[in-house]
Amino acid sequence: MSCVASNPEFLSRGTAVKDTLYNSQIVIGVEEEAPGDVLKEVYQNFDASIVLINSEGLLEIFSKYGYCKVSLRSIILKGKDGAEQIKKLVGADPISELREIAVTCIEDYQSSERMNVKEGTIDFIPFPVLNVLKHHFEDGTWYTIRPSGTEPKAKFYFGVKKESLIESETYLKKIEQLVMERVNKFMTVSI
């Protein structure tokens, strides 16, 4: 017999490691106690309370705080030209707004900078240097682009939070579509 226990994904806005190491509470998702006990041992030296939660408890949290949905989309091109296109795509940053939803912040992990678009300020991001751009929108939505370092491919990560699961799923599809339309348009124009 096998059992499953999970920790929430690290979806914090640039603070996942700090939040994990210096948090007052660690949440572990389980349906049975045994796998939760194993993870409790992993975190025994953390200065944090440990909360075990099952799917019913998770639904209660979602209904109180909102339903978060995340997704991943990829584009794969071919050859050296494809690799150049991906490089241009990330460097060009073709998305500054999605129709009526304005970007509030852009995190550039390559330059270790977080730009507050509204205020025009730039802050240092104290994380490892990566070829990653993350966009935060005024409604809490975000998306990240991460090109592969070894092939002509880029991954797009999306995150939304709405009042219901249906709203989150619908909005996530809309955001994916808007971003990928812009990406496809950019790729066509820049060829």
Short mmCIF file of C-alpha atoms in Angstrom, two decimals:
data_model
loop_
_atom_site.label_atom_id
_atom_site.label_comp_id
_atom_site.label_asym_id
_atom_site.label_seq_id
_atom_site.Cartn_x
_atom_site.Cartn_y
_atom_site.Cartn_z
CA MET A 1 0.00 0.00 0.00
CA SER A 2 1.22 3.48 -0.80
CA CYS A 3 0.12 6.83 0.59
CA VAL A 4 0.58 10.39 -0.57
CA ALA A 5 1.48 13.58 1.27
CA SER A 6 2.21 16.91 -0.36
CA ASN A 7 3.46 20.35 0.47
CA PRO A 8 1.96 23.31 -1.35
CA GLU A 9 3.87 24.30 -4.47
CA PHE A 10 6.28 27.20 -4.15
CA LEU A 11 4.21 29.84 -5.91
CA SER A 12 5.09 32.81 -3.78
CA ARG A 13 6.07 35.97 -5.56
CA GLY A 14 9.82 35.70 -5.27
CA THR A 15 9.84 34.67 -1.60
CA ALA A 16 9.27 30.89 -1.64
CA VAL A 17 12.58 29.87 -0.07
CA LYS A 18 12.42 32.57 2.62
CA ASP A 19 8.77 31.75 3.31
CA THR A 20 9.63 28.07 3.76
CA LEU A 21 12.65 28.62 5.98
CA TYR A 22 11.17 31.42 8.12
CA ASN A 23 7.47 30.67 8.31
CA SER A 24 5.27 30.34 11.36
CA GLN A 25 3.30 27.49 9.78
CA ILE A 26 3.91 24.60 7.38
CA VAL A 27 0.90 23.04 5.64
CA ILE A 28 0.95 19.38 4.58
CA GLY A 29 -1.82 17.91 2.46
CA VAL A 30 -2.82 14.34 3.39
CA GLU A 31 -5.82 12.05 3.32
CA GLU A 32 -4.24 9.65 5.84
CA GLU A 33 -2.09 10.44 8.87
CA ALA A 34 0.91 8.15 8.20
CA PRO A 35 2.46 10.08 5.28
CA GLY A 36 1.88 13.32 7.17
CA ASP A 37 3.85 11.93 10.08
CA VAL A 38 6.82 11.30 7.75
CA LEU A 39 6.82 14.93 6.59
CA LYS A 40 6.42 16.12 10.17
CA GLU A 41 9.77 14.44 10.88
CA VAL A 42 11.34 16.26 7.91
CA TYR A 43 10.25 19.61 9.36
CA GLN A 44 10.84 18.80 13.04
CA ASN A 45 13.73 21.28 13.34
CA PHE A 46 11.83 24.17 11.74
CA ASP A 47 10.54 26.83 14.10
CA ALA A 48 6.99 26.51 12.75
CA SER A 49 3.74 24.81 13.62
CA ILE A 50 2.81 21.98 11.26
CA VAL A 51 -0.74 21.71 9.97
CA LEU A 52 -2.10 18.56 8.33
CA ILE A 53 -5.04 19.18 6.02
CA ASN A 54 -7.20 16.91 3.88
CA SER A 55 -9.16 17.70 0.72
CA GLU A 56 -12.26 18.82 2.65
CA GLY A 57 -10.19 21.31 4.63
CA LEU A 58 -8.54 22.52 1.44
CA LEU A 59 -11.93 23.23 -0.13
CA GLU A 60 -12.87 25.25 2.96
CA ILE A 61 -9.70 27.33 2.57
CA PHE A 62 -10.38 27.88 -1.14
CA SER A 63 -13.94 29.01 -0.47
CA LYS A 64 -12.68 31.46 2.17
CA TYR A 65 -9.59 32.86 0.36
CA GLY A 66 -10.14 32.10 -3.32
CA TYR A 67 -9.29 29.37 -5.80
CA CYS A 68 -5.76 29.41 -7.18
CA LYS A 69 -5.07 27.74 -10.50
CA VAL A 70 -1.73 27.38 -12.26
CA SER A 71 -0.77 25.99 -15.65
CA LEU A 72 2.13 25.47 -18.00
CA ARG A 73 2.38 26.02 -21.76
CA SER A 74 5.43 25.46 -23.96
CA ILE A 75 6.59 26.52 -27.37
CA ILE A 76 9.20 24.52 -29.24
CA LEU A 77 10.95 25.78 -32.34
CA LYS A 78 13.57 24.14 -34.51
CA GLY A 79 17.30 24.59 -34.91
CA LYS A 80 19.59 27.56 -34.45
CA ASP A 81 17.00 29.99 -35.86
CA GLY A 82 14.47 28.71 -33.34
CA ALA A 83 16.92 29.28 -30.50
CA GLU A 84 17.46 32.87 -31.72
CA GLN A 85 13.70 33.45 -31.85
CA ILE A 86 13.30 32.27 -28.26
CA LYS A 87 16.16 34.54 -27.19
CA LYS A 88 14.54 37.54 -28.92
CA LEU A 89 11.17 36.71 -27.38
CA VAL A 90 12.53 36.83 -23.84
CA GLY A 91 14.69 39.89 -24.53
CA ALA A 92 11.86 41.82 -26.19
CA ASP A 93 9.38 41.36 -23.36
CA PRO A 94 6.39 41.74 -25.71
CA ILE A 95 3.74 41.89 -23.00
CA SER A 96 3.24 45.01 -20.91
CA GLU A 97 -0.52 44.64 -20.61
CA LEU A 98 -3.26 42.18 -21.47
CA ARG A 99 -6.12 44.24 -22.81
CA GLU A 100 -7.51 46.00 -19.74
CA ILE A 101 -5.19 44.28 -17.22
CA ALA A 102 -2.05 46.34 -16.57
CA VAL A 103 1.29 44.94 -15.49
CA THR A 104 2.27 46.21 -12.05
CA CYS A 105 5.64 44.53 -11.64
CA ILE A 106 8.20 42.70 -13.80
CA GLU A 107 10.83 40.52 -12.18
CA ASP A 108 13.91 39.89 -14.31
CA TYR A 109 15.93 37.14 -12.67
CA GLN A 110 18.71 37.49 -15.27
CA SER A 111 19.51 41.03 -14.11
CA SER A 112 18.29 40.44 -10.50
CA GLU A 113 15.85 43.36 -10.82
CA ARG A 114 12.22 43.86 -9.88
CA MET A 115 10.67 46.82 -11.68
CA ASN A 116 7.58 48.43 -10.19
CA VAL A 117 5.88 49.59 -13.40
CA LYS A 118 3.49 52.08 -11.75
CA GLU A 119 6.12 53.78 -9.61
CA GLY A 120 8.99 53.39 -12.07
CA THR A 121 11.27 52.04 -9.34
CA ILE A 122 13.72 49.14 -9.56
CA ASP A 123 14.68 46.90 -6.63
CA PHE A 124 17.29 44.17 -6.29
CA ILE A 125 16.04 40.53 -6.27
CA PRO A 126 18.28 38.46 -3.97
CA PHE A 127 17.94 35.17 -5.86
CA PRO A 128 20.15 33.08 -8.15
CA VAL A 129 20.61 34.52 -11.63
CA LEU A 130 18.28 32.73 -14.07
CA ASN A 131 16.99 33.53 -17.53
CA VAL A 132 13.44 34.08 -16.28
CA LEU A 133 10.93 36.94 -16.55
CA LYS A 134 7.88 37.08 -14.29
CA HIS A 135 5.00 39.52 -14.87
CA HIS A 136 2.55 40.48 -12.11
CA PHE A 137 -0.77 42.07 -13.11
CA GLU A 138 -2.96 44.44 -11.12
CA ASP A 139 -5.58 41.75 -10.44
CA GLY A 140 -3.05 39.36 -8.84
CA THR A 141 -2.61 37.28 -12.01
CA TRP A 142 0.95 36.41 -13.00
CA TYR A 143 2.84 34.65 -15.74
CA THR A 144 6.46 33.63 -16.11
CA ILE A 145 8.53 32.89 -19.20
CA ARG A 146 11.52 30.58 -18.87
CA PRO A 147 13.54 29.65 -21.95
CA SER A 148 15.45 26.38 -22.07
CA GLY A 149 19.20 26.71 -21.87
CA THR A 150 19.82 23.72 -24.12
CA GLU A 151 17.15 23.73 -26.83
CA PRO A 152 14.92 26.17 -28.78
CA LYS A 153 12.07 25.96 -26.29
CA ALA A 154 10.35 28.26 -23.79
CA LYS A 155 7.97 27.45 -20.95
CA PHE A 156 5.21 29.78 -19.81
CA TYR A 157 3.80 29.41 -16.30
CA PHE A 158 0.48 31.06 -15.43
CA GLY A 159 -1.28 31.72 -12.13
CA VAL A 160 -4.68 33.19 -11.24
CA LYS A 161 -6.92 33.43 -8.17
CA LYS A 162 -10.68 33.93 -8.30
CA GLU A 163 -13.71 33.42 -6.05
CA SER A 164 -14.73 30.03 -7.47
CA LEU A 165 -13.05 27.08 -9.14
CA ILE A 166 -15.01 27.68 -12.36
CA GLU A 167 -14.02 31.36 -12.43
CA SER A 168 -10.36 30.44 -11.87
CA GLU A 169 -10.36 27.81 -14.62
CA THR A 170 -12.12 30.12 -17.08
CA TYR A 171 -9.88 33.08 -16.29
CA LEU A 172 -6.75 30.95 -16.50
CA LYS A 173 -7.70 29.85 -20.02
CA LYS A 174 -8.35 33.49 -20.98
CA ILE A 175 -4.96 34.65 -19.66
CA GLU A 176 -3.16 31.76 -21.37
CA GLN A 177 -4.88 32.63 -24.65
CA LEU A 178 -4.09 36.35 -24.41
CA VAL A 179 -0.41 35.76 -23.60
CA MET A 180 0.08 33.05 -26.23
CA GLU A 181 -1.67 35.20 -28.89
CA ARG A 182 0.80 38.00 -28.13
CA VAL A 183 3.71 35.56 -28.20
CA ASN A 184 2.60 34.06 -31.52
CA LYS A 185 2.12 37.54 -33.00
CA PHE A 186 5.60 38.59 -31.85
CA MET A 187 7.14 35.41 -33.26
CA THR A 188 5.44 35.97 -36.65
CA VAL A 189 6.47 39.64 -36.89
CA SER A 190 10.07 39.08 -35.83
CA ILE A 191 10.82 36.20 -38.24
#
